[in-house]
């Protein structure tokens, strides 16, 4: 892994590099992005930086210095051999008092690049008993306050699944801990709207452009009974679902296979862009 913090490459990427009172560490006051790297090139970097800026604005953090972050991305990739990798950008409130109030120090920016193991073509998922709050202050923001996802993913893993799926307060399908959900009912490919409180996934938006699908909010039970289900995300691309709770599904089903093929066809268009 190669790590860049506030303008400098760390000589030792695993050495301590943040202040213990960094507001990202003490209260999760920060935002982040995970970006796929293919053959050394970041995928859809501009879209990820746009979302980083939106997440930062949503938290009320100072505007992100786009050029500085891009220089961090370039520095963290330089000289690395990454046929398949991942960049993580983290942007926090910086050093601050040990409470919820912010300090007046500049934000912290971390860029880390390392290898990524490919995800399997299919997987199992589980609905969790906790709900996404589509009316909360953090709805739709990619913040470092992700402990709820940690708890949910552990719940899913204990049940032999690799992703946990949330309904929202309205009882509608929302998203996974790190993925958006697509499903097929009566031959129609569907995914929740952004009003459901899910993250506006880069993969979700691109797949809607490149392959299509209808955005609709409906009870999670409808999706749980779908003919086909797949997850989309930076790390999973298009991943078929073989089991949702106790229900077995054909995976990858025909629509999933077509969506995955469309993804593979178009992905090169956004390498280095
Ligand atoms: C909560 C959540 N939903 C959806 C996604 C998928 O977004 P993307 O396609 O941009 O990776 C992520 C990404 O990790 C996420 O954290």
XYZ file of N, CA and C and ligand atoms in Angstrom:
835
model
N 0.849 -1.205 0.000
C 0.000 0.000 0.000
C 0.880 1.249 0.000
N 0.465 2.252 -0.751
C 1.187 3.538 -0.748
C 0.229 4.594 -0.211
N 0.716 5.415 0.717
C -0.196 6.351 1.406
C 0.341 7.776 1.338
N -0.547 8.689 1.020
C -0.255 10.122 0.908
C -1.137 10.834 1.932
N -0.534 11.664 2.771
C -1.329 12.395 3.781
C -0.968 13.875 3.704
N -1.967 14.693 3.466
C -1.799 16.155 3.434
C -0.583 16.592 2.611
N -0.411 15.975 1.446
C 0.630 16.456 0.537
C 1.921 15.660 0.558
N 2.061 14.707 1.459
C 3.315 13.955 1.568
C 3.058 12.449 1.475
N 3.927 11.747 0.741
C 3.896 10.276 0.770
C 4.521 9.831 2.092
N 3.870 8.909 2.786
C 4.438 8.400 4.045
C 5.593 7.448 3.747
N 6.733 7.624 4.403
C 7.833 6.668 4.189
C 7.422 5.259 4.604
N 6.618 5.160 5.669
C 6.119 3.858 6.121
C 4.591 3.924 6.124
N 3.938 3.233 5.161
C 2.484 3.387 5.030
C 1.694 2.885 6.237
N 2.310 2.057 7.071
C 1.554 1.572 8.235
C 1.908 2.345 9.505
N 2.756 3.375 9.388
C 3.114 4.169 10.567
C 1.971 5.112 10.930
N 1.826 5.482 12.227
C 0.775 6.431 12.615
C 0.948 7.745 11.851
N -0.182 8.300 11.372
C -0.062 9.502 10.546
C -1.098 10.567 10.854
N -2.102 10.236 11.686
C -3.143 11.205 12.020
C -3.057 11.562 13.492
N -3.459 12.795 13.819
C -3.537 13.201 15.223
C -4.643 12.404 15.919
N -4.441 12.066 17.187
C -5.464 11.285 17.899
C -6.753 12.084 18.077
N -6.651 13.413 17.966
C -7.877 14.223 18.091
C -8.440 14.621 16.725
N -8.032 13.901 15.680
C -8.628 14.180 14.368
C -10.135 13.871 14.461
N -10.951 14.805 13.994
C -12.404 14.655 14.165
C -12.970 13.462 13.390
N -12.218 13.017 12.381
C -12.627 11.790 11.694
C -12.462 10.585 12.598
N -11.427 10.611 13.433
C -11.163 9.495 14.352
C -12.094 9.563 15.562
N -12.270 10.740 16.150
C -13.011 10.815 17.419
C -14.522 10.684 17.228
N -15.073 11.286 16.167
C -16.540 11.239 16.019
C -17.020 10.840 14.620
N -16.098 10.394 13.769
C -16.550 9.984 12.422
C -16.961 11.164 11.562
N -16.329 12.329 11.817
C -16.645 13.534 11.045
C -15.752 13.566 9.809
N -16.133 12.807 8.814
C -15.323 12.742 7.606
C -16.106 12.072 6.487
N -15.564 12.168 5.290
C -16.194 11.538 4.126
C -15.119 10.768 3.376
N -15.544 9.850 2.511
C -14.527 9.078 1.808
C -15.026 8.591 0.456
N -14.090 8.081 -0.309
C -14.384 7.453 -1.599
C -13.514 6.215 -1.751
N -14.050 5.203 -2.393
C -13.276 4.022 -2.789
C -13.349 3.951 -4.308
N -12.187 3.909 -4.937
C -12.119 3.994 -6.400
C -11.357 2.781 -6.930
N -11.932 2.165 -7.950
C -11.264 0.999 -8.526
C -10.083 1.439 -9.399
N -9.030 0.635 -9.399
C -7.876 0.876 -10.276
C -7.747 -0.331 -11.199
N -7.699 -0.062 -12.499
C -7.521 -1.141 -13.481
C -6.289 -0.812 -14.315
N -5.354 -1.739 -14.348
C -4.090 -1.519 -15.077
C -3.460 -0.176 -14.704
N -3.467 0.123 -13.424
C -2.811 1.336 -12.926
C -3.613 2.612 -13.090
N -4.817 2.524 -13.694
C -5.597 3.742 -13.950
C -6.854 3.782 -13.086
N -7.144 4.924 -12.465
C -8.370 5.009 -11.676
C -9.604 4.999 -12.574
N -10.645 4.334 -12.107
C -11.896 4.245 -12.875
C -12.869 5.326 -12.380
N -13.376 6.121 -13.312
C -14.420 7.124 -13.020
C -13.993 8.076 -11.896
N -12.730 8.502 -11.936
C -12.215 9.367 -10.867
C -13.036 10.654 -10.714
N -13.393 11.265 -11.842
C -14.117 12.543 -11.759
C -15.464 12.361 -11.059
N -16.161 11.280 -11.384
C -17.442 11.030 -10.707
C -17.237 10.826 -9.205
N -16.175 10.119 -8.842
C -15.921 9.905 -7.410
C -15.556 11.218 -6.714
N -14.762 12.064 -7.404
C -14.399 13.341 -6.768
C -15.619 14.251 -6.656
N -16.517 14.181 -7.626
C -17.761 14.964 -7.525
C -18.566 14.512 -6.304
N -18.615 13.185 -6.102
C -19.389 12.701 -4.939
C -18.689 13.052 -3.631
N -17.351 13.004 -3.631
C -16.611 13.411 -2.424
C -16.979 14.856 -2.070
N -17.020 15.713 -3.089
C -17.349 17.130 -2.853
C -18.779 17.258 -2.313
N -19.707 16.459 -2.869
C -21.108 16.520 -2.397
C -21.215 16.021 -0.962
N -20.491 14.929 -0.645
C -20.542 14.399 0.723
C -19.961 15.416 1.706
N -18.827 16.053 1.323
C -18.202 17.046 2.206
C -19.151 18.219 2.435
N -19.793 18.674 1.361
C -20.742 19.788 1.503
C -21.900 19.372 2.403
N -22.348 18.134 2.257
C -23.456 17.649 3.088
C -23.127 17.630 4.562
N -21.842 17.403 4.885
C -21.424 17.419 6.300
C -21.081 18.826 6.764
N -20.977 19.772 5.808
C -20.552 21.117 6.178
C -19.053 21.243 6.354
N -18.288 20.331 5.748
C -16.821 20.438 5.758
C -16.402 21.480 4.720
N -15.194 22.064 4.856
C -14.738 23.021 3.847
C -14.682 22.358 2.471
N -14.816 23.160 1.394
C -14.770 22.574 0.051
C -13.471 21.791 -0.160
N -13.584 20.682 -0.882
C -12.410 19.834 -1.139
C -11.542 20.499 -2.217
N -10.229 20.523 -2.005
C -9.300 21.039 -3.016
C -9.077 19.928 -4.043
N -9.852 20.007 -5.133
C -9.872 18.944 -6.136
C -8.468 18.678 -6.701
N -7.740 19.755 -7.019
C -6.404 19.585 -7.627
C -5.454 18.903 -6.648
N -5.568 19.270 -5.362
C -4.689 18.659 -4.358
C -4.993 17.160 -4.223
N -6.277 16.817 -4.200
C -6.643 15.401 -4.084
C -6.173 14.634 -5.321
N -6.347 15.233 -6.488
C -5.868 14.561 -7.718
C -4.353 14.343 -7.660
N -3.632 15.322 -7.094
C -2.176 15.131 -6.997
C -1.861 13.993 -6.023
N -2.668 13.854 -4.986
C -2.500 12.735 -4.048
C -2.783 11.399 -4.714
N -3.801 11.379 -5.566
C -4.131 10.145 -6.290
C -2.963 9.766 -7.207
N -2.446 10.759 -7.938
C -1.328 10.474 -8.862
C -0.105 9.992 -8.080
N 0.179 10.658 -6.955
C 1.362 10.277 -6.162
C 1.210 8.875 -5.585
N -0.006 8.533 -5.166
C -0.189 7.215 -4.539
C -0.138 6.087 -5.573
N -0.396 6.416 -6.842
C -0.341 5.381 -7.892
C 1.035 5.274 -8.535
N 1.825 6.338 -8.412
C 3.109 6.386 -9.118
C 4.027 5.224 -8.701
N 4.516 4.500 -9.699
C 5.474 3.425 -9.438
C 4.837 2.158 -8.878
N 3.508 2.156 -8.672
C 2.838 0.957 -8.147
C 2.419 0.052 -9.303
N 2.504 -1.255 -9.095
C 2.067 -2.197 -10.118
C 0.681 -2.694 -9.698
N -0.359 -2.094 -10.283
C -1.725 -2.424 -9.839
C -2.604 -2.848 -11.018
N -2.525 -4.129 -11.422
C -3.477 -4.598 -12.444
C -4.913 -4.428 -11.952
N -5.154 -4.729 -10.667
C -6.459 -4.468 -10.050
C -6.186 -3.913 -8.650
N -6.658 -2.713 -8.416
C -6.372 -2.087 -7.123
C -7.523 -1.221 -6.663
N -7.274 -0.565 -5.542
C -8.305 0.305 -4.971
C -7.622 1.518 -4.359
N -8.200 2.676 -4.639
C -7.744 3.906 -3.983
C -8.800 4.275 -2.961
N -8.346 4.648 -1.786
C -9.277 5.143 -0.778
C -8.888 6.593 -0.484
N -9.847 7.512 -0.659
C -9.631 8.910 -0.303
C -10.457 9.192 0.948
N -9.822 9.740 1.955
C -10.544 10.093 3.189
C -10.316 11.571 3.466
N -11.376 12.280 3.785
C -11.311 13.734 4.005
C -12.069 14.027 5.306
N -11.347 14.498 6.322
C -11.997 14.659 7.636
C -11.950 16.104 8.114
N -12.649 16.339 9.224
C -12.679 17.671 9.827
C -11.345 18.116 10.409
N -10.356 17.212 10.459
C -9.040 17.600 10.985
C -9.025 17.651 12.506
N -7.877 18.031 13.082
C -7.767 18.081 14.545
C -8.829 19.007 15.138
N -9.430 18.560 16.248
C -10.558 19.310 16.835
C -10.690 18.928 18.300
N -11.474 19.714 19.072
C -11.739 19.321 20.461
C -12.391 17.931 20.509
N -12.279 17.275 21.692
C -12.738 15.879 21.818
C -14.259 15.767 21.979
N -15.010 16.531 21.244
C -16.470 16.426 21.311
C -17.029 16.560 19.910
N -18.325 16.798 19.807
C -18.926 16.868 18.470
C -18.629 18.191 17.767
N -18.292 19.245 18.519
C -18.005 20.537 17.886
C -16.699 20.499 17.113
N -16.690 21.213 15.963
C -15.480 21.238 15.128
C -14.444 22.202 15.671
N -13.172 21.971 15.306
C -12.096 22.894 15.630
C -11.847 23.828 14.456
N -10.759 24.594 14.534
C -10.469 25.502 13.417
C -9.195 25.118 12.669
N -8.768 23.872 12.830
C -7.615 23.373 12.068
C -8.073 22.982 10.660
N -7.133 22.956 9.695
C -7.530 22.542 8.342
C -7.925 21.065 8.286
N -8.688 20.697 7.263
C -9.092 19.293 7.126
C -7.896 18.372 6.890
N -8.099 17.113 7.151
C -7.101 16.079 6.853
C -7.487 15.396 5.542
N -6.501 15.190 4.669
C -6.759 14.422 3.434
C -5.794 13.244 3.384
N -6.352 12.064 3.210
C -5.531 10.849 3.087
C -5.890 10.174 1.765
N -4.876 9.773 1.024
C -5.106 8.954 -0.172
C -4.241 7.699 -0.033
N -4.866 6.542 -0.121
C -4.132 5.281 0.000
C -4.445 4.416 -1.216
N -3.421 3.813 -1.804
C -3.631 2.924 -2.962
C -3.027 1.562 -2.662
N -3.750 0.518 -3.011
C -3.236 -0.839 -2.783
C -3.942 -1.823 -3.688
N -3.541 -3.088 -3.574
C -4.144 -4.116 -4.432
C -5.560 -4.436 -3.946
N -6.370 -4.921 -4.859
C -7.730 -5.360 -4.503
C -7.936 -6.766 -5.052
N -8.472 -7.637 -4.198
C -8.795 -8.995 -4.672
C -10.124 -8.926 -5.427
N -10.214 -9.621 -6.591
C -11.498 -9.589 -7.305
C -12.597 -10.274 -6.495
N -13.824 -9.747 -6.578
C -14.958 -10.379 -5.896
C -15.476 -11.538 -6.739
N -16.050 -12.580 -6.125
C -16.628 -13.668 -6.927
C -17.813 -13.185 -7.769
N -18.155 -13.950 -8.796
C -19.206 -13.548 -9.730
C -20.591 -13.531 -9.066
N -20.771 -14.373 -8.041
C -22.069 -14.445 -7.361
C -21.861 -14.481 -5.842
N -22.964 -14.220 -5.105
C -22.861 -14.210 -3.646
C -24.242 -14.359 -3.007
N -24.240 -14.496 -1.669
C -25.496 -14.558 -0.913
C -25.668 -13.258 -0.130
N -26.927 -12.849 0.103
C -27.201 -11.626 0.852
C -28.273 -11.900 1.917
N -28.301 -11.033 2.921
C -29.243 -11.191 4.032
C -29.864 -9.824 4.349
N -31.164 -9.804 4.597
C -31.811 -8.570 5.075
C -31.512 -8.425 6.558
N -31.136 -7.211 6.983
C -30.837 -7.002 8.403
C -32.032 -6.352 9.107
N -32.121 -6.538 10.443
C -33.284 -6.004 11.161
C -33.212 -4.495 11.415
N -32.095 -3.868 11.068
C -31.958 -2.418 11.289
C -32.324 -1.675 10.011
N -32.769 -0.413 10.177
C -33.283 0.347 9.029
C -32.365 1.506 8.663
N -32.306 1.826 7.363
C -31.666 3.063 6.914
C -32.647 4.213 7.190
N -32.106 5.324 7.674
C -32.939 6.493 7.935
C -32.835 7.462 6.767
N -33.835 7.385 5.871
C -33.800 8.254 4.690
C -34.064 9.714 5.037
N -34.429 9.986 6.314
C -34.671 11.370 6.719
C -33.537 11.911 7.594
N -32.475 11.121 7.791
C -31.368 11.540 8.652
C -30.445 12.541 7.972
N -29.643 13.226 8.794
C -28.724 14.244 8.272
C -27.663 13.642 7.355
N -27.367 12.359 7.520
C -26.296 11.735 6.734
C -26.820 10.914 5.561
N -28.134 10.934 5.353
C -28.699 10.095 4.281
C -28.047 10.428 2.944
N -27.593 9.402 2.266
C -27.022 9.582 0.927
C -25.599 10.105 0.914
N -24.989 10.313 2.077
C -23.605 10.814 2.119
C -22.655 9.653 2.413
N -21.476 9.695 1.805
C -20.495 8.625 2.040
C -19.571 9.108 3.148
N -19.998 8.908 4.382
C -19.252 9.432 5.525
C -18.460 8.313 6.195
N -17.484 8.728 7.008
C -16.704 7.734 7.753
C -17.468 7.217 8.974
N -18.691 7.702 9.190
C -19.551 7.153 10.255
C -20.206 5.871 9.728
N -19.419 4.835 9.525
C -19.909 3.625 8.867
C -20.080 2.454 9.830
N -20.033 2.720 11.157
C -20.081 1.600 12.097
C -21.393 0.818 11.981
N -22.477 1.490 11.589
C -23.745 0.786 11.393
C -23.588 -0.289 10.302
N -22.805 0.059 9.285
C -22.539 -0.927 8.224
C -21.669 -2.073 8.731
N -20.754 -1.746 9.643
C -19.883 -2.785 10.204
C -20.734 -3.818 10.954
N -21.657 -3.319 11.764
C -22.536 -4.213 12.545
C -23.403 -5.055 11.602
N -23.947 -4.400 10.588
C -24.841 -5.106 9.656
C -24.081 -6.168 8.861
N -22.873 -5.829 8.423
C -22.105 -6.794 7.630
C -21.707 -8.001 8.483
N -21.363 -7.755 9.739
C -21.024 -8.873 10.627
C -22.238 -9.802 10.782
N -23.435 -9.209 10.900
C -24.678 -9.979 11.005
C -24.844 -10.869 9.760
N -24.586 -10.278 8.590
C -24.736 -11.047 7.339
C -23.688 -12.153 7.260
N -22.465 -11.817 7.630
C -21.392 -12.823 7.528
C -21.648 -13.994 8.468
N -22.222 -13.702 9.649
C -22.571 -14.794 10.571
C -23.598 -15.737 9.948
N -24.329 -15.255 8.948
C -25.356 -16.065 8.278
C -24.908 -16.530 6.899
N -23.598 -16.527 6.674
C -23.038 -17.084 5.440
C -23.213 -16.204 4.221
N -23.465 -14.912 4.430
C -23.662 -13.994 3.298
C -22.521 -12.980 3.254
N -22.359 -12.339 2.073
C -21.270 -11.352 1.964
C -21.800 -9.922 1.927
N -23.127 -9.768 1.971
C -23.666 -8.406 2.011
C -24.955 -8.382 2.816
N -25.130 -7.272 3.535
C -26.330 -7.033 4.336
C -27.172 -5.989 3.625
N -28.475 -6.239 3.541
C -29.358 -5.320 2.817
C -30.317 -4.657 3.803
N -30.464 -3.335 3.638
C -31.334 -2.547 4.518
C -32.635 -2.177 3.807
N -33.727 -2.221 4.556
C -34.928 -1.469 4.172
C -34.775 -0.092 4.806
N -35.629 0.861 4.405
C -35.596 2.180 5.047
C -36.798 2.334 5.982
N -36.956 3.527 6.560
C -38.033 3.735 7.540
C -39.402 3.472 6.928
N -39.521 3.696 5.616
C -40.808 3.477 4.938
C -41.055 1.988 4.674
N -40.048 1.143 4.957
C -40.206 -0.292 4.699
C -39.827 -0.682 3.287
N -39.274 0.288 2.539
C -38.884 -0.005 1.158
C -37.436 -0.485 1.085
N -37.110 -1.195 0.002
C -35.718 -1.590 -0.227
C -34.850 -0.335 -0.288
N -33.675 -0.391 0.349
C -32.775 0.766 0.290
C -31.464 0.375 -0.406
N -30.544 -0.280 0.313
C -29.221 -0.595 -0.264
C -28.509 -1.597 0.621
N -27.313 -2.018 0.172
C -26.433 -2.829 0.997
C -25.463 -1.944 1.757
N -24.596 -2.571 2.562
C -23.639 -1.779 3.348
C -22.627 -1.080 2.437
N -22.362 -1.695 1.274
C -21.398 -1.093 0.353
C -21.792 -1.331 -1.083
N -23.088 -1.424 -1.320
C -23.541 -1.727 -2.691
C -24.970 -1.249 -2.884
N -25.357 -1.069 -4.149
C -26.755 -0.826 -4.514
C -27.336 -2.115 -5.076
N -28.666 -2.220 -4.991
C -29.341 -3.477 -5.346
C -30.206 -3.268 -6.598
N -30.103 -4.188 -7.536
C -31.001 -4.258 -8.705
C -31.747 -5.586 -8.617
N -32.993 -5.620 -9.144
C -33.754 -6.866 -9.113
C -34.732 -6.888 -10.284
N -35.151 -8.088 -10.649
C -36.008 -8.269 -11.827
C -37.364 -8.809 -11.386
N -38.423 -8.071 -11.729
C -39.795 -8.522 -11.462
C -40.574 -8.447 -12.769
N -41.222 -9.543 -13.148
C -41.988 -9.593 -14.409
C -41.153 -9.106 -15.588
N -39.893 -9.475 -15.603
C -39.019 -9.118 -16.721
C -38.490 -7.692 -16.671
N -38.898 -6.921 -15.642
C -38.463 -5.510 -15.549
C -37.332 -5.379 -14.540
N -36.242 -4.729 -14.979
C -35.113 -4.499 -14.078
C -35.389 -3.237 -13.260
N -35.317 -3.366 -11.937
C -35.649 -2.251 -11.039
C -34.526 -1.984 -10.044
N -34.471 -0.744 -9.564
C -33.568 -0.382 -8.472
C -34.219 0.776 -7.720
N -33.960 0.921 -6.418
C -34.587 2.026 -5.673
C -34.158 3.395 -6.195
N -35.016 4.400 -6.004
C -34.662 5.775 -6.365
C -33.678 6.322 -5.327
N -33.051 7.457 -5.633
C -32.123 8.063 -4.669
C -32.870 8.648 -3.471
N -34.178 8.842 -3.581
C -34.963 9.367 -2.444
C -35.092 8.337 -1.324
N -34.740 7.082 -1.606
C -34.874 6.047 -0.568
C -33.813 6.193 0.517
N -32.826 7.063 0.304
C -31.772 7.253 1.312
C -30.504 6.487 1.015
N -30.463 5.814 -0.134
C -29.243 5.064 -0.489
C -28.158 6.020 -0.962
N -26.941 5.513 -0.993
C -25.854 6.265 -1.607
C -26.081 6.289 -3.115
N -25.770 7.444 -3.729
C -25.849 7.544 -5.192
C -24.620 6.837 -5.764
N -24.706 5.530 -5.886
C -23.554 4.731 -6.310
C -23.103 5.124 -7.718
N -21.789 5.195 -7.893
C -21.234 5.478 -9.221
C -21.586 4.319 -10.161
N -21.466 3.097 -9.670
C -21.768 1.916 -10.490
C -23.256 1.901 -10.868
N -24.108 2.203 -9.891
C -25.554 2.257 -10.126
C -25.884 3.226 -11.266
N -25.343 4.452 -11.177
C -25.653 5.470 -12.187
C -25.157 5.042 -13.569
N -23.948 4.494 -13.613
C -23.394 4.095 -14.911
C -24.175 2.935 -15.498
N -24.576 1.979 -14.650
C -25.325 0.841 -15.177
C -26.690 1.296 -15.702
N -27.322 2.232 -15.015
C -28.600 2.760 -15.517
C -28.390 3.399 -16.894
N -27.260 4.116 -17.069
C -26.962 4.742 -18.371
C -26.643 3.700 -19.435
N -25.807 2.746 -19.070
C -25.267 1.813 -20.071
C -26.201 0.643 -20.367
N -27.068 0.312 -19.419
C -27.893 -0.885 -19.590
C -29.381 -0.592 -19.407
N -29.713 0.337 -18.537
C -31.113 0.678 -18.290
C -31.611 0.101 -16.983
N -32.902 0.316 -16.721
C -33.510 -0.103 -15.465
C -34.481 0.975 -15.021
N -35.452 0.565 -14.228
C -36.487 1.484 -13.760
C -36.219 1.805 -12.300
N -36.256 3.104 -11.941
C -36.054 3.496 -10.545
C -37.416 3.548 -9.851
N -37.550 2.742 -8.824
C -38.846 2.657 -8.139
C -38.618 2.309 -6.665
N -39.440 2.898 -5.792
C -39.382 2.546 -4.370
C -40.572 1.668 -4.044
N -40.273 0.477 -3.517
C -41.356 -0.440 -3.151
C -40.881 -1.333 -2.009
N -41.848 -1.971 -1.325
C -41.493 -2.740 -0.128
C -40.376 -3.747 -0.396
N -39.511 -3.901 0.584
C -38.362 -4.801 0.410
C -38.834 -6.221 0.105
N -40.048 -6.580 0.591
C -40.549 -7.943 0.355
C -40.742 -8.213 -1.139
N -41.037 -7.176 -1.921
C -41.193 -7.366 -3.376
C -39.851 -7.789 -3.969
N -38.797 -7.075 -3.558
C -37.460 -7.396 -4.088
C -36.993 -8.767 -3.596
N -37.348 -9.091 -2.357
C -36.924 -10.392 -1.799
C -37.536 -11.559 -2.569
N -38.639 -11.299 -3.295
C -39.288 -12.366 -4.079
C -38.984 -12.246 -5.569
N -37.990 -11.428 -5.932
C -37.700 -11.170 -7.349
C -37.179 -12.422 -8.050
N -37.261 -12.395 -9.392
C -36.772 -13.534 -10.190
C -35.253 -13.558 -10.257
N -34.660 -12.362 -10.260
C -33.188 -12.228 -10.265
C -32.834 -11.033 -9.403
N -31.672 -11.092 -8.786
C -31.173 -9.978 -7.978
C -29.677 -9.861 -8.259
N -29.200 -8.618 -8.359
C -27.744 -8.442 -8.369
C -27.344 -7.185 -7.633
N -26.101 -7.206 -7.149
C -25.511 -6.069 -6.447
C -24.596 -5.336 -7.410
N -24.474 -4.026 -7.208
C -23.478 -3.271 -7.982
C -22.676 -2.392 -7.037
N -21.383 -2.312 -7.278
C -20.521 -1.406 -6.501
C -19.151 -1.356 -7.150
N -18.350 -0.436 -6.651
C -16.977 -0.285 -7.128
C -16.185 -1.574 -7.000
N -16.379 -2.303 -5.919
C -15.586 -3.509 -5.709
C -16.243 -4.744 -6.331
N -17.574 -4.742 -6.435
C -18.264 -5.955 -6.929
C -18.574 -5.877 -8.421
N -18.533 -4.689 -9.036
C -19.070 -4.464 -10.385
C -20.530 -4.938 -10.385
N -20.845 -5.939 -11.250
C -22.200 -6.523 -11.268
C -22.079 -7.932 -10.704
N -22.706 -8.171 -9.564
C -22.528 -9.468 -8.884
C -23.898 -10.121 -8.643
N -24.097 -11.294 -9.263
C -25.362 -12.005 -9.114
C -25.570 -12.515 -7.695
N -26.849 -12.615 -7.309
C -27.191 -13.098 -5.959
C -27.775 -14.499 -6.064
N -27.155 -15.438 -5.357
C -27.588 -16.845 -5.389
C -28.592 -17.168 -4.278
N -28.592 -16.345 -3.213
C -29.503 -16.603 -2.081
C -29.775 -15.286 -1.370
N -31.070 -15.008 -1.135
C -31.438 -13.833 -0.322
C -32.180 -14.387 0.892
N -31.644 -14.239 2.051
C -32.119 -14.899 3.272
C -32.109 -16.407 3.010
N -33.292 -17.070 3.073
C -33.299 -18.518 2.836
C -33.704 -18.873 1.407
N -33.965 -17.868 0.596
C -34.495 -18.140 -0.747
C -33.371 -18.238 -1.771
N -33.322 -19.377 -2.474
C -32.294 -19.585 -3.499
C -32.739 -18.923 -4.802
N -31.747 -18.394 -5.533
C -32.036 -17.714 -6.795
C -31.085 -18.218 -7.877
N -31.540 -18.211 -9.145
C -30.612 -18.552 -10.227
C -29.631 -17.398 -10.395
N -28.364 -17.666 -10.396
C -27.407 -16.567 -10.545
C -26.132 -17.044 -11.212
N -25.588 -16.306 -12.169
C -26.220 -15.094 -12.698
C -27.368 -15.457 -13.638
N -28.529 -14.849 -13.421
C -29.676 -15.046 -14.302
C -29.433 -14.317 -15.622
N -30.381 -14.460 -16.576
C -30.143 -13.891 -17.922
C -29.986 -12.372 -17.921
N -30.784 -11.663 -17.131
C -30.678 -10.191 -17.123
C -29.364 -9.781 -16.458
N -29.017 -10.476 -15.374
C -27.756 -10.190 -14.680
C -26.569 -10.394 -15.616
N -26.618 -11.490 -16.380
C -25.507 -11.776 -17.304
C -25.395 -10.690 -18.366
N -26.543 -10.221 -18.863
C -26.510 -9.134 -19.868
C -25.985 -7.841 -19.256
N -26.403 -7.564 -18.021
C -25.937 -6.337 -17.353
C -24.423 -6.404 -17.137
N -23.939 -7.564 -16.735
C -22.498 -7.720 -16.495
C -21.721 -7.550 -17.804
N -22.286 -8.070 -18.902
C -21.615 -7.935 -20.207
C -21.581 -6.466 -20.624
N -22.685 -5.742 -20.402
C -22.721 -4.309 -20.742
C -21.684 -3.566 -19.914
N -21.576 -3.959 -18.641
C -20.587 -3.304 -17.780
C -19.171 -3.510 -18.328
N -18.848 -4.753 -18.655
C -17.489 -5.062 -19.137
C -17.193 -4.328 -20.450
N -18.239 -4.196 -21.284
C -18.042 -3.529 -22.578
C -17.693 -2.046 -22.378
N -18.414 -1.389 -21.453
C -18.268 0.062 -21.317
C -17.185 0.492 -20.338
N -16.784 -0.387 -19.419
C -15.871 0.037 -18.353
C -14.614 0.764 -18.873
N -13.976 0.265 -19.964
C -12.743 0.938 -20.426
C -12.933 2.422 -20.745
N -14.193 2.833 -21.065
C -14.434 4.241 -21.431
C -14.084 5.201 -20.305
N -14.165 4.745 -19.063
C -13.955 5.667 -17.934
C -12.654 5.398 -17.178
N -11.743 4.640 -17.796
C -10.438 4.454 -17.137
C -9.602 5.712 -17.325
N -9.114 6.236 -16.232
C -8.293 7.447 -16.284
C -9.096 8.714 -16.506
N -10.452 8.583 -16.400
C -11.319 9.753 -16.667
C -11.974 10.248 -15.391
C -23.599 2.483 1.402
C -23.126 2.272 0.006
N -24.046 2.097 -0.966
C -23.666 1.888 -2.247
C -22.329 1.843 -2.603
C -21.943 1.607 -4.039
O -21.376 2.783 -4.584
P -20.283 2.760 -5.735
O -20.917 2.109 -6.909
O -20.001 4.205 -5.996
O -19.111 2.012 -5.228
C -21.353 2.038 -1.627
C -19.932 2.005 -1.991
O -19.081 1.523 -1.295
C -21.759 2.270 -0.281
O -20.850 2.471 0.671
